[in-house]
Amino acid sequence: MRTKDFYFDLPEELIAQTPIAQRDASRLLVLDRKSGAWEHKHFFDLPDYLRSGDCLILNNSRVLPARLLGKRVPGGGVCEVLLLIDRGDNVWECLVRPGKKMRKGAQVSFGNGELTAEVVDELPGGNRLVKFSYEGIFLEVLDRLGKMPLPPYIKAELEDRERYQTVYSKVNGSAAAPTAGLHFTPELLERLKSMGVNIGYVTLHVGLGTFRPVKEDEITNHEMHSEYCVIPQETADLINATKKSGGRVICVGTTSCRTIESWAQEDGTMKASAGWTNIFIYPGYKFKVLDALITNFHLPESTLIMLVSALAGREQTLAAYKEAVKEQYRFFSFGDAMLIH
């Protein structure tokens, strides 16, 4: 299967640059994967498609303000460091700019010297290991000095940082938001719970590899990025109980989907798990646990639209995307959503 098989034409003006005022007022394209029929709804209509005994699986990872703007020492040249993975002992794997000026031994200062850093190693592929020095608590320093690492296709400045967090975000560690969850409000979650819909949480720390384009002509040659994820015992128990009682497991976002499918047993049962996953889901994949998916609209030729196509079928997915373009849906991180059931 070729990468170009997942191309669709997207007018640039449909790429959402800012979040809408009310989270759950975003639009919702509901796709029945068996019939191929779709409906145009709003996200606050989601309860109409869920029933008592279903469970929603949410990714509670929280985005770090991981983009640091600093100056090289000496010289004062401007540079940028983007935190990717905590490697321990105040060392982070990072993306840096300008790469030519940020070789091993380079020194950087952020703020008024409140945070300093040194490049201690250069990794294959261009990432750097950066060791940070500071007083106090690193996350508090980062909260003061860091900016949200918005995707490269968003050019507008984000006025409220919490709009790039889900209302249930809890565990710090992501370099990008699990954006399907941005549509939920506390009130909508309570409404679902009152209907008998159960809520379970997993954690997958989203890496910037999620935005990496597929450069191989043949999709099976693509090297998938790795991300750290956790399935707590209570969530594993909830999924098992849901399946046993005939309910549906509905993942909110590709990250939740990839987490549970990574650790599901062949018979569809779940156990508490933690570790790194590089699962690549594309057409032909047999889902072990997931029954339905809530997701945003993804980039052409991306691993994410390939995952959606594995669930809904490539032709049906591309037809739904063509409909979304025709109807002027908003795309990508701050855009509208789909329910595939």
Coordinates of C-alpha atoms in Angstrom, one line a residue:
M1 CA 0.0 0.0 0.0
R2 CA 1.5 3.3 -1.0
T3 CA 1.7 6.6 0.8
K4 CA 0.0 8.5 -2.0
D5 CA -3.1 6.3 -1.6
F6 CA -3.8 8.4 1.5
Y7 CA -3.6 11.9 -0.1
F8 CA -6.5 14.3 -0.2
D9 CA -6.6 17.9 -1.2
L10 CA -7.0 20.3 1.7
P11 CA -7.4 24.1 1.2
E12 CA -5.0 25.9 3.6
E13 CA -7.8 28.1 4.9
L14 CA -9.5 25.0 6.5
I15 CA -6.5 24.5 8.9
A16 CA -7.8 25.8 12.2
Q17 CA -5.4 28.4 13.7
T18 CA -7.2 29.0 17.0
P19 CA -9.6 27.1 19.2
I20 CA -13.3 28.0 19.1
A21 CA -14.9 29.7 22.1
Q22 CA -16.8 26.7 23.4
R23 CA -15.0 23.4 23.3
D24 CA -18.0 21.1 22.7
A25 CA -19.5 23.4 20.1
S26 CA -17.1 22.0 17.5
R27 CA -18.6 20.1 14.6
L28 CA -18.8 16.3 14.6
L29 CA -18.9 14.2 11.5
V30 CA -20.4 10.8 12.5
L31 CA -19.4 8.0 10.2
D32 CA -21.0 4.6 10.3
R33 CA -18.2 2.3 9.2
K34 CA -20.5 -0.5 8.2
S35 CA -22.8 1.4 5.9
G36 CA -20.5 4.3 5.0
A37 CA -23.3 6.8 5.8
W38 CA -22.4 10.0 7.6
E39 CA -24.2 12.7 9.6
H40 CA -23.3 16.3 10.4
K41 CA -23.6 17.0 14.1
H42 CA -21.9 19.0 16.9
F43 CA -19.7 17.5 19.6
F44 CA -22.3 18.2 22.3
D45 CA -24.5 15.6 20.4
L46 CA -22.1 12.8 21.3
P47 CA -24.3 11.4 24.0
D48 CA -26.9 10.5 21.3
Y49 CA -24.4 7.9 20.0
L50 CA -23.3 6.4 23.3
R51 CA -25.2 4.1 25.6
S52 CA -25.1 2.7 29.1
G53 CA -22.4 0.1 29.5
D54 CA -20.0 1.7 26.9
C55 CA -16.7 3.0 28.1
L56 CA -14.7 6.0 26.9
I57 CA -10.9 5.7 27.0
L58 CA -9.2 9.1 27.5
N59 CA -5.5 10.0 27.4
N60 CA -4.8 12.1 30.5
S61 CA -1.3 13.2 29.4
R62 CA -0.6 16.9 29.9
V63 CA 1.4 19.0 27.5
L64 CA 4.6 20.5 28.8
P65 CA 5.4 24.2 27.9
A66 CA 8.4 22.6 26.3
R67 CA 9.5 25.2 23.8
L68 CA 12.3 27.3 25.3
L69 CA 13.7 30.4 23.6
G70 CA 17.2 31.4 24.8
K71 CA 20.5 32.9 23.9
R72 CA 23.8 31.1 23.3
V73 CA 26.6 31.9 25.8
P74 CA 28.9 33.6 24.8
G75 CA 27.8 35.6 21.8
G76 CA 24.1 36.0 22.6
G77 CA 22.8 34.4 19.4
V78 CA 19.1 33.4 19.6
C79 CA 18.3 29.7 19.8
E80 CA 15.4 27.4 20.5
V81 CA 15.3 24.2 22.5
L82 CA 12.2 21.9 22.4
L83 CA 12.0 19.2 25.1
L84 CA 11.1 15.8 23.8
I85 CA 12.0 13.0 26.3
D86 CA 13.1 13.2 29.9
R87 CA 16.3 11.0 30.0
G88 CA 16.8 11.5 33.8
D89 CA 19.4 13.4 35.9
N90 CA 18.2 16.7 34.4
V91 CA 19.1 15.5 30.9
W92 CA 16.4 15.8 28.1
E93 CA 16.4 14.7 24.5
C94 CA 15.6 17.8 22.5
L95 CA 15.2 19.4 19.2
V96 CA 17.4 22.5 18.8
R97 CA 17.7 25.4 16.4
P98 CA 20.0 26.5 14.8
G99 CA 21.5 23.0 14.7
K100 CA 24.9 24.1 13.3
K101 CA 25.4 26.4 16.3
M102 CA 24.2 23.9 18.9
R103 CA 26.9 21.3 18.8
K104 CA 28.2 19.3 21.8
G105 CA 29.5 21.7 24.4
A106 CA 27.2 24.6 23.4
Q107 CA 25.9 26.6 26.4
V108 CA 22.5 28.3 26.5
S109 CA 20.8 30.7 28.9
F110 CA 17.0 31.2 29.3
G111 CA 15.2 34.0 31.0
N112 CA 17.7 36.0 33.0
G113 CA 19.9 33.0 33.6
E114 CA 17.2 31.4 35.7
L115 CA 17.7 28.3 33.6
T116 CA 20.9 27.3 31.8
A117 CA 21.8 24.3 29.7
E118 CA 24.6 22.5 27.9
V119 CA 24.5 20.3 24.9
V120 CA 26.1 17.1 26.2
D121 CA 25.7 14.8 23.1
E122 CA 24.5 14.7 19.5
L123 CA 22.2 11.8 18.5
P124 CA 21.7 10.1 15.2
G125 CA 19.0 11.9 13.4
G126 CA 19.9 15.3 14.7
N127 CA 18.4 15.4 18.2
R128 CA 20.5 16.6 21.1
L129 CA 20.9 15.5 24.7
V130 CA 20.8 18.7 26.8
K131 CA 21.6 19.0 30.5
F132 CA 19.7 21.7 32.4
S133 CA 20.8 23.6 35.5
Y134 CA 18.4 25.6 37.7
E135 CA 17.3 26.2 41.3
G136 CA 14.0 24.9 42.6
I137 CA 11.6 22.7 40.8
F138 CA 12.2 22.1 37.1
L139 CA 8.5 22.0 36.1
E140 CA 7.8 25.3 37.9
V141 CA 10.8 26.9 36.1
L142 CA 9.5 25.5 32.8
D143 CA 6.0 26.8 33.5
R144 CA 7.5 30.3 33.8
L145 CA 9.8 30.3 30.9
G146 CA 8.4 27.8 28.4
K147 CA 5.9 28.2 25.6
M148 CA 3.4 25.7 24.3
P149 CA 4.9 23.6 21.4
L150 CA 2.2 24.1 18.9
P151 CA 2.3 22.1 15.6
P152 CA 4.2 23.8 12.8
Y153 CA 1.0 24.4 10.8
I154 CA -0.4 26.7 13.5
K155 CA 1.0 30.2 13.0
A156 CA -1.3 32.1 15.4
E157 CA -0.2 32.8 19.0
L158 CA -2.2 30.9 21.6
E159 CA -3.7 33.3 24.1
D160 CA -4.8 30.8 26.7
R161 CA -2.4 27.9 27.2
E162 CA -5.1 25.7 28.8
R163 CA -6.9 25.6 25.4
Y164 CA -4.1 23.3 24.3
Q165 CA -4.8 21.0 27.2
T166 CA -7.7 18.6 27.7
V167 CA -9.9 19.4 30.7
Y168 CA -8.8 16.0 32.2
S169 CA -5.1 16.4 31.6
K170 CA -3.1 15.2 34.6
V171 CA 0.3 13.6 33.9
N172 CA 3.0 15.9 32.5
G173 CA 5.0 14.6 29.6
S174 CA 3.6 15.4 26.1
A175 CA 5.2 17.5 23.5
A176 CA 1.8 17.8 21.7
A177 CA -1.8 17.6 22.8
P178 CA -4.0 14.5 22.4
T179 CA -6.2 16.7 20.4
A180 CA -9.4 14.6 20.1
G181 CA -9.9 15.2 23.8
L182 CA -9.9 19.0 23.4
H183 CA -13.6 19.0 22.6
F184 CA -14.7 17.6 26.0
T185 CA -16.0 19.9 28.8
P186 CA -16.5 18.8 32.4
E187 CA -20.2 19.2 31.9
L188 CA -20.3 16.8 28.9
L189 CA -18.2 14.2 30.8
E190 CA -20.7 14.4 33.7
R191 CA -23.6 14.0 31.3
L192 CA -22.1 10.9 29.8
K193 CA -21.4 9.4 33.3
S194 CA -25.0 10.1 34.3
M195 CA -26.1 8.0 31.3
G196 CA -24.0 5.0 32.5
V197 CA -21.0 5.6 30.2
N198 CA -17.9 4.6 32.1
I199 CA -14.7 6.6 31.8
G200 CA -11.2 5.1 31.8
Y201 CA -7.8 6.8 31.6
V202 CA -4.6 5.8 29.9
T203 CA -1.4 7.9 29.5
L204 CA 0.5 8.2 26.3
H205 CA 3.0 11.0 26.2
V206 CA 2.7 12.4 22.6
G207 CA 5.9 13.0 20.8
L208 CA 6.6 15.2 17.9
G209 CA 7.0 12.1 15.8
T210 CA 3.2 12.2 15.5
F211 CA 3.7 15.1 13.0
R212 CA 6.5 13.4 11.1
P213 CA 5.5 12.9 7.5
V214 CA 5.7 9.5 5.9
K215 CA 8.5 9.8 3.4
E216 CA 8.6 6.3 2.1
D217 CA 6.6 5.4 -1.0
E218 CA 5.6 2.1 0.5
I219 CA 4.0 2.6 3.9
T220 CA 5.4 -0.6 5.4
N221 CA 8.9 0.9 5.0
H222 CA 8.0 3.8 7.3
E223 CA 9.8 3.7 10.7
M224 CA 7.3 4.5 13.3
H225 CA 8.2 6.8 16.3
S226 CA 8.2 5.5 19.8
E227 CA 6.1 6.9 22.7
Y228 CA 5.8 6.0 26.3
C229 CA 2.4 4.8 27.6
V230 CA 0.7 3.4 30.7
I231 CA -2.5 1.4 31.2
P232 CA -3.5 1.4 34.9
Q233 CA -5.0 -1.7 36.5
E234 CA -8.4 0.0 36.9
T235 CA -8.6 0.8 33.2
A236 CA -7.6 -2.7 32.2
D237 CA -10.3 -4.0 34.5
L238 CA -12.9 -1.6 33.1
I239 CA -12.1 -2.6 29.5
N240 CA -12.4 -6.3 30.3
A241 CA -15.7 -5.8 32.2
T242 CA -17.1 -3.7 29.3
K243 CA -16.2 -6.3 26.8
K244 CA -17.7 -9.1 29.0
S245 CA -21.0 -7.2 29.4
G246 CA -21.3 -6.4 25.7
G247 CA -20.5 -2.7 25.9
R248 CA -18.3 -0.9 23.4
V249 CA -14.8 0.4 24.0
I250 CA -14.6 3.9 22.4
C251 CA -11.1 5.5 22.2
V252 CA -10.8 9.2 22.3
G253 CA -8.0 9.9 19.9
T254 CA -5.4 7.9 18.1
T255 CA -3.1 8.0 21.1
S256 CA -5.7 6.2 23.3
C257 CA -6.2 3.7 20.5
R258 CA -2.5 3.0 20.0
T259 CA -2.1 2.6 23.8
I260 CA -4.7 -0.1 24.3
E261 CA -4.0 -1.9 21.0
S262 CA -0.3 -2.0 21.9
W263 CA -0.9 -3.9 25.1
A264 CA -4.0 -5.9 24.3
Q265 CA -3.7 -9.7 24.4
E266 CA -4.6 -11.6 21.3
D267 CA -7.9 -12.6 22.8
G268 CA -8.8 -8.9 23.4
T269 CA -8.2 -8.9 27.1
M270 CA -6.2 -6.2 28.9
K271 CA -3.6 -6.2 31.6
A272 CA -2.1 -3.3 33.5
S273 CA 1.0 -2.3 31.3
A274 CA 3.6 0.3 30.8
G275 CA 6.4 0.8 28.3
W276 CA 7.3 2.2 24.9
T277 CA 5.2 1.6 21.8
N278 CA 5.9 2.1 18.1
I279 CA 2.8 0.4 16.9
F280 CA 1.8 1.3 13.3
I281 CA -1.8 0.8 12.5
Y282 CA -2.8 0.8 8.8
P283 CA -5.4 -1.0 6.6
G284 CA -5.3 -4.7 7.2
Y285 CA -4.8 -4.3 10.9
K286 CA -7.3 -6.3 13.1
F287 CA -8.4 -4.3 16.1
K288 CA -8.3 -6.4 19.3
V289 CA -10.2 -4.1 21.7
L290 CA -11.3 -0.9 20.0
D291 CA -14.9 -0.7 18.8
A292 CA -15.3 3.0 17.9
L293 CA -13.0 6.0 17.7
I294 CA -13.4 9.8 18.3
T295 CA -10.7 11.6 16.4
N296 CA -9.8 14.9 14.7
F297 CA -9.2 15.4 11.0
H298 CA -5.6 14.5 10.1
L299 CA -2.9 15.5 7.7
P300 CA -2.9 13.9 4.2
E301 CA -0.5 10.9 3.9
S302 CA 0.0 10.8 7.7
T303 CA 0.2 7.7 9.9
L304 CA -2.9 9.0 11.6
I305 CA -5.1 9.0 8.6
M306 CA -3.8 5.5 7.9
L307 CA -4.9 4.4 11.4
V308 CA -8.4 5.9 10.7
S309 CA -8.5 4.1 7.4
A310 CA -7.7 0.8 9.1
L311 CA -10.9 1.2 11.1
A312 CA -13.3 2.8 8.6
G313 CA -11.7 1.6 5.3
R314 CA -9.5 3.8 3.1
E315 CA -12.2 4.6 0.5
Q316 CA -14.8 5.5 3.1
T317 CA -12.3 7.6 5.1
L318 CA -11.3 9.6 2.0
A319 CA -14.9 10.0 1.0
A320 CA -15.7 11.4 4.5
Y321 CA -12.7 13.7 4.3
K322 CA -13.9 15.0 0.9
E323 CA -17.3 15.7 2.5
A324 CA -15.6 17.5 5.4
V325 CA -13.7 19.7 3.0
K326 CA -16.9 20.4 1.0
E327 CA -18.7 21.3 4.2
Q328 CA -15.9 23.6 5.4
Y329 CA -15.0 21.6 8.5
R330 CA -12.0 22.9 10.5
F331 CA -8.9 20.6 10.3
F332 CA -6.1 19.4 12.5
S333 CA -5.3 20.2 16.2
F334 CA -7.8 23.0 16.8
G335 CA -10.3 21.6 14.3
D336 CA -13.5 19.6 14.3
A337 CA -14.0 15.9 15.1
M338 CA -15.2 12.6 13.7
L339 CA -16.9 9.7 15.5
I340 CA -16.3 6.5 13.7
H341 CA -18.6 3.7 15.0

